[in-house]
CSV table of C-alpha atoms (C1' of nucleotides) in Angstrom, one decimal:
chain,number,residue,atom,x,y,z
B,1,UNK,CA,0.0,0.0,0.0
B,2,UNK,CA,1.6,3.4,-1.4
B,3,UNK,CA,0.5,6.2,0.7
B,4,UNK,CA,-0.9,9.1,-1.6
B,5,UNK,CA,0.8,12.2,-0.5
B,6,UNK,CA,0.3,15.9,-2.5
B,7,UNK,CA,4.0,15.3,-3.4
B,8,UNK,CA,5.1,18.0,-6.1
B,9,UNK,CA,6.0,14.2,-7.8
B,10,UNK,CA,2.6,13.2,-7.6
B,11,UNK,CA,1.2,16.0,-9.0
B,12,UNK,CA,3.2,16.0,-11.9
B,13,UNK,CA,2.6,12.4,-12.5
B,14,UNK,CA,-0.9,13.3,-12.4
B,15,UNK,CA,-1.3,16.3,-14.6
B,16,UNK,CA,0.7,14.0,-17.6
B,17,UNK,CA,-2.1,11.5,-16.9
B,18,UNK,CA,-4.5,13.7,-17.2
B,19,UNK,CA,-3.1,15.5,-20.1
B,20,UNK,CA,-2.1,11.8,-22.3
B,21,UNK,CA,-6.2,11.5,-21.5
B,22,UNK,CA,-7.5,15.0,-22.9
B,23,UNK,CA,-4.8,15.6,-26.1
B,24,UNK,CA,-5.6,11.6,-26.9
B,25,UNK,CA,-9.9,12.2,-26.9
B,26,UNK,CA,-9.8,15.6,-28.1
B,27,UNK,CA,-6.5,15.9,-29.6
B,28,UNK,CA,-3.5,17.7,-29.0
B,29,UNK,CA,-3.9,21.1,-30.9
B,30,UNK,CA,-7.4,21.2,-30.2
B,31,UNK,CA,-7.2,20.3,-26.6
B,32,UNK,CA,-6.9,23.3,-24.0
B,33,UNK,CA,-4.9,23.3,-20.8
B,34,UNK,CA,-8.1,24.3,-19.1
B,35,UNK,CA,-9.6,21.0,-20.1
B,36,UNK,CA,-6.5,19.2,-18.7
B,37,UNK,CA,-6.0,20.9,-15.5
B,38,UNK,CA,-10.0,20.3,-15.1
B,39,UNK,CA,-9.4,16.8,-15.5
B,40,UNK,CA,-6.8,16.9,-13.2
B,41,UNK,CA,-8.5,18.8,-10.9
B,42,UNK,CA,-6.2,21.8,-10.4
B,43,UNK,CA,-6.2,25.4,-11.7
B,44,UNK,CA,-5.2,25.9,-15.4
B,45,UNK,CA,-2.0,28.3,-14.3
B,46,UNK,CA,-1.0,25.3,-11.9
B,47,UNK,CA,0.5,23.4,-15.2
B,48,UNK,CA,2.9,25.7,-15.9
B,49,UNK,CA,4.7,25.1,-12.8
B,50,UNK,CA,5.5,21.3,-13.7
B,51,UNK,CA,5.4,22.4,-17.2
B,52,UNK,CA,7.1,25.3,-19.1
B,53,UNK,CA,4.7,25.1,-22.4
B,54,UNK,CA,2.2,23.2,-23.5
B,55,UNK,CA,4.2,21.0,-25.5
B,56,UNK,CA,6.6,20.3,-22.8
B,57,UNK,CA,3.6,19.0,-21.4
B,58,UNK,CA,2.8,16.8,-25.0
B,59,UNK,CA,6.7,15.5,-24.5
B,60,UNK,CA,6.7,14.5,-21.1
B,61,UNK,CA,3.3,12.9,-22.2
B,62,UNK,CA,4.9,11.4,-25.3
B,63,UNK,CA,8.4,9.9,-22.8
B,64,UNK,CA,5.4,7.7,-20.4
B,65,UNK,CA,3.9,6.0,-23.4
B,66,UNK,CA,7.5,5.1,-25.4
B,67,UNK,CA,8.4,4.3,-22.3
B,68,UNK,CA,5.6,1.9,-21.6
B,69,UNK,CA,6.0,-0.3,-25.0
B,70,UNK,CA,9.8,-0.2,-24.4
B,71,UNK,CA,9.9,-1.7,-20.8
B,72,UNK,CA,6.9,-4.2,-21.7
B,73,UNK,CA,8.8,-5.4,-24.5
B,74,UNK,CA,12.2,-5.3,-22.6
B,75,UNK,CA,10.6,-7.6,-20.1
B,76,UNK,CA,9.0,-10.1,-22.9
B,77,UNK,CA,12.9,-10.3,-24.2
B,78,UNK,CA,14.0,-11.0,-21.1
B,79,UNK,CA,11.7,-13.8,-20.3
B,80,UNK,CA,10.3,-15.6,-23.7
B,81,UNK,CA,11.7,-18.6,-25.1
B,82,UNK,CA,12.9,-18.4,-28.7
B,83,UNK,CA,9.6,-19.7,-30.5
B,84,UNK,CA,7.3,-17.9,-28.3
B,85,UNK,CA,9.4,-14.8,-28.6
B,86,UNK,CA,7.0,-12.4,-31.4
B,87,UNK,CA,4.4,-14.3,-30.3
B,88,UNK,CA,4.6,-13.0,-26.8
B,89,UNK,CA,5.4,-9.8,-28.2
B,90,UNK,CA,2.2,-9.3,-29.9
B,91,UNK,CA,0.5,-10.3,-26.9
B,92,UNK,CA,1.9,-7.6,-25.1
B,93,UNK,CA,1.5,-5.0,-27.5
B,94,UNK,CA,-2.1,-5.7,-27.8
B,95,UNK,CA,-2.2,-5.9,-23.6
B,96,UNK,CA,-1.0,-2.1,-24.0
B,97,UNK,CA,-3.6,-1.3,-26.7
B,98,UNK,CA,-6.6,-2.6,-24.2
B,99,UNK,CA,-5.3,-0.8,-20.9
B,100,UNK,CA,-3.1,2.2,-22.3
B,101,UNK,CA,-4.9,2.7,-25.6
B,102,UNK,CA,-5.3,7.0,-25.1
B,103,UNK,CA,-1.1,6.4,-24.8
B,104,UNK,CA,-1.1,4.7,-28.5
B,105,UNK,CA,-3.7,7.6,-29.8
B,106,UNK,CA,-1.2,10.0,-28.4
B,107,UNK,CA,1.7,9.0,-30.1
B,108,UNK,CA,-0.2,8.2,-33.4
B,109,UNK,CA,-1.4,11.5,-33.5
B,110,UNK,CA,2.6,12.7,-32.6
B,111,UNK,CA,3.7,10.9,-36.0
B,112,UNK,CA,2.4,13.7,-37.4
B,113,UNK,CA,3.4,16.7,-35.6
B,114,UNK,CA,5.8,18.8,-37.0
B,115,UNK,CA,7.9,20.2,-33.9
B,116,UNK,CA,11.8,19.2,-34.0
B,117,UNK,CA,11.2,18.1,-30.5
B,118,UNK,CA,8.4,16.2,-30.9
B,119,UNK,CA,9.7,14.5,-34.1
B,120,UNK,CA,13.0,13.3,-32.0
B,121,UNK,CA,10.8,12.0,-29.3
B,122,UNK,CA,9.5,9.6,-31.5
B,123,UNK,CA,11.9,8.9,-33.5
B,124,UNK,CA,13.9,7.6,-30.6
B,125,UNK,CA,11.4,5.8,-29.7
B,126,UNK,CA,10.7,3.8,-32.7
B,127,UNK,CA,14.0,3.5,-33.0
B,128,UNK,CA,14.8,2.1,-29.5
B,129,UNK,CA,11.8,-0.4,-29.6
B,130,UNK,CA,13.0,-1.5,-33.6
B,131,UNK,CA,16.3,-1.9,-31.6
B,132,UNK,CA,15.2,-4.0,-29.1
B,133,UNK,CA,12.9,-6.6,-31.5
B,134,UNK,CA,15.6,-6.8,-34.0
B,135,UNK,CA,18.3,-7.9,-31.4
B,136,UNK,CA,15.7,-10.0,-30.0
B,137,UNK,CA,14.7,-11.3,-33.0
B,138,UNK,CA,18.4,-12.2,-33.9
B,139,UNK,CA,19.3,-13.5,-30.6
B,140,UNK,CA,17.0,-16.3,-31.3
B,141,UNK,CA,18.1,-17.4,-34.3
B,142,UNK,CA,15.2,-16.0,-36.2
B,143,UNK,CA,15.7,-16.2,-40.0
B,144,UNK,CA,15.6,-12.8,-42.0
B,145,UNK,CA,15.5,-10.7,-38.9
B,146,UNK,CA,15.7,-7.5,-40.6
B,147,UNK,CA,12.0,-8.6,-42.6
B,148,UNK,CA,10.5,-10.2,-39.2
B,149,UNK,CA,11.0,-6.8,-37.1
B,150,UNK,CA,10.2,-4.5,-40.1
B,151,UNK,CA,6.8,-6.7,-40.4
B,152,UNK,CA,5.9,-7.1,-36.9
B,153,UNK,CA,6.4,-3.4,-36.5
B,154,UNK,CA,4.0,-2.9,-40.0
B,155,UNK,CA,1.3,-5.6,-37.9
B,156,UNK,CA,1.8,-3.2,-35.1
B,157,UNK,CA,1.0,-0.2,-36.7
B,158,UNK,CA,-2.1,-1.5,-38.4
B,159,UNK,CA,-3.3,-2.5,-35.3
B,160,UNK,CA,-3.3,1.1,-33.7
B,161,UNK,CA,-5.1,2.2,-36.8
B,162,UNK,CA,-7.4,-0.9,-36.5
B,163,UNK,CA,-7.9,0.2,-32.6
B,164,UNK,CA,-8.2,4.0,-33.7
B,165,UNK,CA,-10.9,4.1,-36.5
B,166,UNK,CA,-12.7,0.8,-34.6
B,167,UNK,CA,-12.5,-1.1,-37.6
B,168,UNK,CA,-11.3,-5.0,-36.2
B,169,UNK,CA,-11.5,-6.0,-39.9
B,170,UNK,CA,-8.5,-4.5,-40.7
B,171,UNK,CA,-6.4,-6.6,-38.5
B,172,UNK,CA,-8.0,-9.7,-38.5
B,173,UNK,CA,-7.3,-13.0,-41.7
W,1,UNK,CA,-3.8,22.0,-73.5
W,2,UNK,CA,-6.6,22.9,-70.9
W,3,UNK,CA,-7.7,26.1,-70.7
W,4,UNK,CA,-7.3,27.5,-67.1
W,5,UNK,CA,-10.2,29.9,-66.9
W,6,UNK,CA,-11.0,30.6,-63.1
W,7,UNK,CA,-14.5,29.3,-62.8
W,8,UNK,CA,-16.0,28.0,-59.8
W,9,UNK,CA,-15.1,24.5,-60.0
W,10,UNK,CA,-11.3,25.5,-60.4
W,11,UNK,CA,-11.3,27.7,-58.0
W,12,UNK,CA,-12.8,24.9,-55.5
W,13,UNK,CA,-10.1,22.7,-56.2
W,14,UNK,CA,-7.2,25.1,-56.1
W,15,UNK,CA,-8.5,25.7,-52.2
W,16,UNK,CA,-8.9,21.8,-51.8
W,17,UNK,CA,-4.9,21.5,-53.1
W,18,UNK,CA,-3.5,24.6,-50.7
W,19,UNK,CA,-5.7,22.8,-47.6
W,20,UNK,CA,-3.4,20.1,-48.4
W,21,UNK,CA,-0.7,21.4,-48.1
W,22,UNK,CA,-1.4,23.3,-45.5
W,23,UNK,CA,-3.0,20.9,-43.2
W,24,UNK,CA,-0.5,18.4,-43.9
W,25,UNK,CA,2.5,20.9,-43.1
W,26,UNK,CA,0.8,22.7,-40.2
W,27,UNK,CA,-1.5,20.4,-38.8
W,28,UNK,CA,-5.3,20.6,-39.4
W,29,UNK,CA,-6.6,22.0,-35.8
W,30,UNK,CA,-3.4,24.5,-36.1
W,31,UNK,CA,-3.5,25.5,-39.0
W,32,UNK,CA,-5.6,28.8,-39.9
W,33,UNK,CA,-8.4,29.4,-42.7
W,34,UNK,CA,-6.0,32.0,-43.4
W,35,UNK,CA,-3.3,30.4,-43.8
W,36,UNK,CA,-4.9,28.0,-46.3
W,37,UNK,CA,-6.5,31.5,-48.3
W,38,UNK,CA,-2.8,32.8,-48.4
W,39,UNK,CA,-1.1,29.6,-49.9
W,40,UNK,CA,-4.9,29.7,-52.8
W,41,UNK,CA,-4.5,33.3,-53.3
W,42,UNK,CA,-7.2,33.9,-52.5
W,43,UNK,CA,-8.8,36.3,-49.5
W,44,UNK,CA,-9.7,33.9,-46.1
W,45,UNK,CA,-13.4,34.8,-46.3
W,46,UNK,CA,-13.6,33.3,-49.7
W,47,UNK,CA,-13.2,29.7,-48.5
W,48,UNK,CA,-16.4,29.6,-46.9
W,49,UNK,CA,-18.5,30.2,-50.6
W,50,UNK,CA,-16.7,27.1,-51.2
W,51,UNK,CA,-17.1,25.1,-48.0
W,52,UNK,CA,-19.7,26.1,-45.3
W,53,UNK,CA,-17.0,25.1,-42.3
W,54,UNK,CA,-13.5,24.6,-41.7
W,55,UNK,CA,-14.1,20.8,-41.5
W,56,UNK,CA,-15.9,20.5,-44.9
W,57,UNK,CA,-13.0,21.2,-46.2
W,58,UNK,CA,-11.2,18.9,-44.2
W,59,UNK,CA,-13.6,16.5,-45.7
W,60,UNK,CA,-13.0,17.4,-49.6
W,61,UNK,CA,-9.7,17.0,-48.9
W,62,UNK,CA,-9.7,13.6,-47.9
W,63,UNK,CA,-11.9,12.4,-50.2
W,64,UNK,CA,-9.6,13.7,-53.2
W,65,UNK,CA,-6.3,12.2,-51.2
W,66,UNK,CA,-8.6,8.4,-51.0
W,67,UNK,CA,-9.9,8.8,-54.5
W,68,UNK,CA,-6.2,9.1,-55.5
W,69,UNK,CA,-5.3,5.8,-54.0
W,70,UNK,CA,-8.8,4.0,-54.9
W,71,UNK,CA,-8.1,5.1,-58.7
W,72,UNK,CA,-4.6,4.4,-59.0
W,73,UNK,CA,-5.2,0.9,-57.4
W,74,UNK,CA,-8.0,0.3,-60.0
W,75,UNK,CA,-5.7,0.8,-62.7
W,76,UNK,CA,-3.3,-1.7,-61.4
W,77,UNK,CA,-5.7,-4.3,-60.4
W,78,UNK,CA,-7.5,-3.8,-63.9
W,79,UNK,CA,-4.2,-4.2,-65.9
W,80,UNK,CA,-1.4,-6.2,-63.5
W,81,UNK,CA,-0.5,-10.0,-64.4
W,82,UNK,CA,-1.6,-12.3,-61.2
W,83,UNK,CA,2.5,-12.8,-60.7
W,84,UNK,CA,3.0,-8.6,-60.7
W,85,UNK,CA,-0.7,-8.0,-58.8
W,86,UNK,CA,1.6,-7.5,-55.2
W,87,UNK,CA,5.3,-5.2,-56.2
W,88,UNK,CA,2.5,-3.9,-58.9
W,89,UNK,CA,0.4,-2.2,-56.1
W,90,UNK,CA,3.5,-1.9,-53.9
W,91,UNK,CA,4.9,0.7,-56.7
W,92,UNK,CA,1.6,2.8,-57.3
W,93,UNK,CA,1.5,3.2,-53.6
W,94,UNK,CA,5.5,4.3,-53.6
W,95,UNK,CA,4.7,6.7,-56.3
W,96,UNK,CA,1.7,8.0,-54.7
W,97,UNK,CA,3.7,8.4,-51.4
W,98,UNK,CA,6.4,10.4,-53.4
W,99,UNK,CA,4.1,12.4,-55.7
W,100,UNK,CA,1.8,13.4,-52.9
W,101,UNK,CA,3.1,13.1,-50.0
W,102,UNK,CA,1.0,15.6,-48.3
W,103,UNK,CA,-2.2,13.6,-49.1
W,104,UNK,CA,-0.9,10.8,-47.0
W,105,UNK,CA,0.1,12.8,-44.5
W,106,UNK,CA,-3.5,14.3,-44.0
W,107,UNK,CA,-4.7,11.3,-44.0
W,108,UNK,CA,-2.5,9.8,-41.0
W,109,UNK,CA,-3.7,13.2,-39.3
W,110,UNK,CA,-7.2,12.2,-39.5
W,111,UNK,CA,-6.9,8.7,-38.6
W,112,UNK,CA,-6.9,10.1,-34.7
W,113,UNK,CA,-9.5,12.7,-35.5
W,114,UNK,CA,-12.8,12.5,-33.3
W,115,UNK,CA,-15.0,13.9,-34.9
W,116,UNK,CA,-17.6,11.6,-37.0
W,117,UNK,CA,-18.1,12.8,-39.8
W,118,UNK,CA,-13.9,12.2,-40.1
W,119,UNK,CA,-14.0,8.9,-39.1
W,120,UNK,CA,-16.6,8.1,-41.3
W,121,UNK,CA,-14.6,9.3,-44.3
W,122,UNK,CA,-11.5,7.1,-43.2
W,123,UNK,CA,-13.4,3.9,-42.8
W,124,UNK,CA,-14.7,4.2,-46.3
W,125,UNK,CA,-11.6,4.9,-47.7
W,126,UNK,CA,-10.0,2.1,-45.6
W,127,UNK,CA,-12.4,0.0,-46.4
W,128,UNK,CA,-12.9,0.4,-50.2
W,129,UNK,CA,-8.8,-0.2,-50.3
W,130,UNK,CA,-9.2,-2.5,-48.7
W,131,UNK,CA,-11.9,-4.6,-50.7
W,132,UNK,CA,-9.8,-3.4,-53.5
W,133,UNK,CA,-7.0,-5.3,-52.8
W,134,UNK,CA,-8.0,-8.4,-50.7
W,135,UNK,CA,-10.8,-9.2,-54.6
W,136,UNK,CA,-7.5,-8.9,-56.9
W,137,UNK,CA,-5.9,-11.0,-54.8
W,138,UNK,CA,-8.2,-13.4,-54.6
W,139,UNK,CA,-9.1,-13.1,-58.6
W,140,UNK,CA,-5.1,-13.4,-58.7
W,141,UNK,CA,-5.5,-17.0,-57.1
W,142,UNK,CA,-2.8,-15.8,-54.3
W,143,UNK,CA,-3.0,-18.1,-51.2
W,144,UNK,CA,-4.4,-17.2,-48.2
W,145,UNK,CA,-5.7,-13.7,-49.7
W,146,UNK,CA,-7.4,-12.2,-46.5
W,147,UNK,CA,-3.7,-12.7,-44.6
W,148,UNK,CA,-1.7,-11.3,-47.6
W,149,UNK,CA,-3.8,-7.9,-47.7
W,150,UNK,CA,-3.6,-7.1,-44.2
W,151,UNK,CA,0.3,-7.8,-44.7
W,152,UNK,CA,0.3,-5.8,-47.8
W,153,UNK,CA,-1.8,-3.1,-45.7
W,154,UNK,CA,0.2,-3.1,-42.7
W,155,UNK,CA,3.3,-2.5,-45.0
W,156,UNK,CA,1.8,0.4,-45.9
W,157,UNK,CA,0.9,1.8,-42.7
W,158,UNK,CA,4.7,1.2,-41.9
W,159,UNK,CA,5.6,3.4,-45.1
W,160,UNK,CA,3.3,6.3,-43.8
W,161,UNK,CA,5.2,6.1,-40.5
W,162,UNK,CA,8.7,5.9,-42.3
W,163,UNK,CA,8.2,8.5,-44.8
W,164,UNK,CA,6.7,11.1,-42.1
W,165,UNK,CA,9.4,10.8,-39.2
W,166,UNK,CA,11.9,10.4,-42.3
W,167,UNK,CA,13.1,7.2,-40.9
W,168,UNK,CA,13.8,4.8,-43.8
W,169,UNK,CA,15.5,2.5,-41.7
W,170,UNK,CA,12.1,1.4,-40.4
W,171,UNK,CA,10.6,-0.2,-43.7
W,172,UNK,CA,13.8,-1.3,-45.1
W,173,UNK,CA,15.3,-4.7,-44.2
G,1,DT,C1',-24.4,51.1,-73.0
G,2,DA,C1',-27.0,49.9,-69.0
G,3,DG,C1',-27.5,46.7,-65.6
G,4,DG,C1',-27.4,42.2,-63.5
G,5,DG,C1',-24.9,38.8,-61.7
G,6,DA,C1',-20.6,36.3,-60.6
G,7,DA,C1',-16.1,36.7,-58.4
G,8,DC,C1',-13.9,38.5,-54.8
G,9,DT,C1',-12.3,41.4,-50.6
G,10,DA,C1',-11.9,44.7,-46.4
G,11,DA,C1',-13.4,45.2,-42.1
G,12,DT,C1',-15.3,43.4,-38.3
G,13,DT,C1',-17.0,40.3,-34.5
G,14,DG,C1',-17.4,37.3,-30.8
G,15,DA,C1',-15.2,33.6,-28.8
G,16,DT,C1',-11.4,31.3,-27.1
G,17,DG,C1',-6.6,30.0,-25.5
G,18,DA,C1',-1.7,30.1,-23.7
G,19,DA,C1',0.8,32.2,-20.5
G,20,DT,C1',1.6,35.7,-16.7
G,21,DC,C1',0.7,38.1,-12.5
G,22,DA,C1',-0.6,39.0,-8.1
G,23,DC,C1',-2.2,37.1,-4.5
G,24,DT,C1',-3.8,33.6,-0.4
G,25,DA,C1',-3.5,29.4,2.6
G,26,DA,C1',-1.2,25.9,4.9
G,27,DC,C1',2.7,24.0,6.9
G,28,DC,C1',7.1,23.6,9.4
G,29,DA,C1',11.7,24.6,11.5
G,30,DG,C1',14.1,27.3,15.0
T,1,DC,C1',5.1,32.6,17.2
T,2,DT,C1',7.5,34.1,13.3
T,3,DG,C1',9.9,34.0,8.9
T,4,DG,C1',10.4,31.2,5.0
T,5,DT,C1',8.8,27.7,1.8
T,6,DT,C1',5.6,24.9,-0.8
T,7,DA,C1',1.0,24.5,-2.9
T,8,DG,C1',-2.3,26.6,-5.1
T,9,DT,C1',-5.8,30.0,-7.4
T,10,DG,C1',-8.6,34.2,-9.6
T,11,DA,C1',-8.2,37.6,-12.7
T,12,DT,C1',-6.1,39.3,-16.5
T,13,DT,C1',-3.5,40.0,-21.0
T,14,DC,C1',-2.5,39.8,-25.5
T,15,DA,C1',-3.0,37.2,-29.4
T,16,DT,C1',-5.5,34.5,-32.7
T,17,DC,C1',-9.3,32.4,-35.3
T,18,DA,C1',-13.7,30.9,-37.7
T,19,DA,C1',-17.3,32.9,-39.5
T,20,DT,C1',-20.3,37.1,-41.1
T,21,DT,C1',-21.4,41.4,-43.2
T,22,DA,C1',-21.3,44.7,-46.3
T,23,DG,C1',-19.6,46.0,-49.8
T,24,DT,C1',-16.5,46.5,-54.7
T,25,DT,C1',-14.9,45.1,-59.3
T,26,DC,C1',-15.5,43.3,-63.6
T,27,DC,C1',-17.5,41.0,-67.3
T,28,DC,C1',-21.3,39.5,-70.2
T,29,DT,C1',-25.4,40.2,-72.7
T,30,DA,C1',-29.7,42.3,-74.4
DNA sequence: TAGGGAACTAATTGATGAATCACTAACCAG
DNA sequence: CTGGTTAGTGATTCATCAATTAGTTCCCTA
């Protein structure tokens, strides 16, 4: 049992929740920080104490959701056995689809935005999660590695676009 | 050699093109009606003789950027050998990405867009690509058909992703 | 050549949003 | 109990935007 304290941790923790929750229903241009310190249940100036800008806010935002594909997948790499290794995988991208799914609308809507920072963001973090499959992939003796990551990442990206539009057709055979 | 008188029609599409571009390069929610206006030529009040709100023009633009990939797939699937049917496709799609980029762009944009008049327009176009692709290859006697054209979709998604963050390393194998 | 309509714009409006400022309340150490 | 620090807010500012209104220009034709 954690004890919930008002720690300036907390609440910073909090308003990125709240904030990965607003820009990913209403989306991130559109989306005011009113409606995201409402949702948090603070004042609207209160954000800019944790956060310089708005998109600070979108980046910090942007770090939690890499960050929770990277270590999910990190852990399935660390645990699988060769032949269920993309298996697994797929099982626990689609586990963060169901529970984190504003996290993947967040960053499929960042694939789009034109910011440098924003752009690095994700680009690191396709880049570290191609990383990690491909070594993965390799380190079980996987024939044409290169091919297997590059089409499990494709199968992953229909699937947030599947998940997005609600259109289970699109993913299914 | 078409004469390029400005009548109505022309001038509709010439908007359509600059919200492209616009859009695509700005973002739809940030990007202005007078932004768009500037990049036509034409004064911002203009646009809305042409389109009553800022989101039916949203809408015209995404119908021309499906109706480019719905046409250009046609052709293919109406003049490909069974044996080209697959890089066939996979090259019209290339060119397309190349050609008009921006088109694609918009449309990853609006594949997180709420709003349902949006949504409905992606699932059509999504859809109709779809049925495209999975009849030729079925009329192409490829095994396992439904499989091969959500591969052959998902590879696509993947290019989208690539050619946005400019990350060829992510298709390529 | 008068006038009617199509093409087009300047000026404005009402609403909204990010960010700042000036302030209050609660707590805690010495 | 007091002086400093942390947590928090109401009010405001300045900018911006979609959409409307009220016009002007220009061409075609009867």
């Amino acid at each position: 049992m954690s004890k919930s304290e008002t720690t300036s941790v907390n609440r910073r923790t909090e308003i990125i929740s709240a904030a990965i929750e607003v820009f990913a229903e209403i989306g991130y241009y559109r989306a005011t920080t009113a409606q995201v310190a409402k949702r948090a249940e603070i004042s609207q100036p209160y954000i800019f104490r944790f956060f310089s800008t708005k998109e600070a806010l979108l980046l910090a935002a942007l770090e939690v959701s890499w960050m929770r594909v990277i270590d999910s997948f990190r852990k399935v790499v660390g645990s699988a056995s060769p032949e269920h290794l993309e298996t697994d995988l797929i099982q626990a991208y689609d586990e963060i689809l169901n529970a984190y799914r504003n996290e993947i609308l967040l960053q499929m809507q960042a694939q789009t935005i034109q910011e440098d920072s924003i752009r690095e963001a994700m680009r690191n973090g396709f880049g570290e999660v191609r990383r990690i499959v491909l070594e993965a992939f390799r380190a079980a003796g996987i024939p044409n590695p290169e091919e297997r990551t590059m089409l499990f990442l494709a199968r992953g990206m229909l699937c947030n676009i599947s998940t997005a539009l609600n259109m289970p057709e699109l993913k299914e055979f």
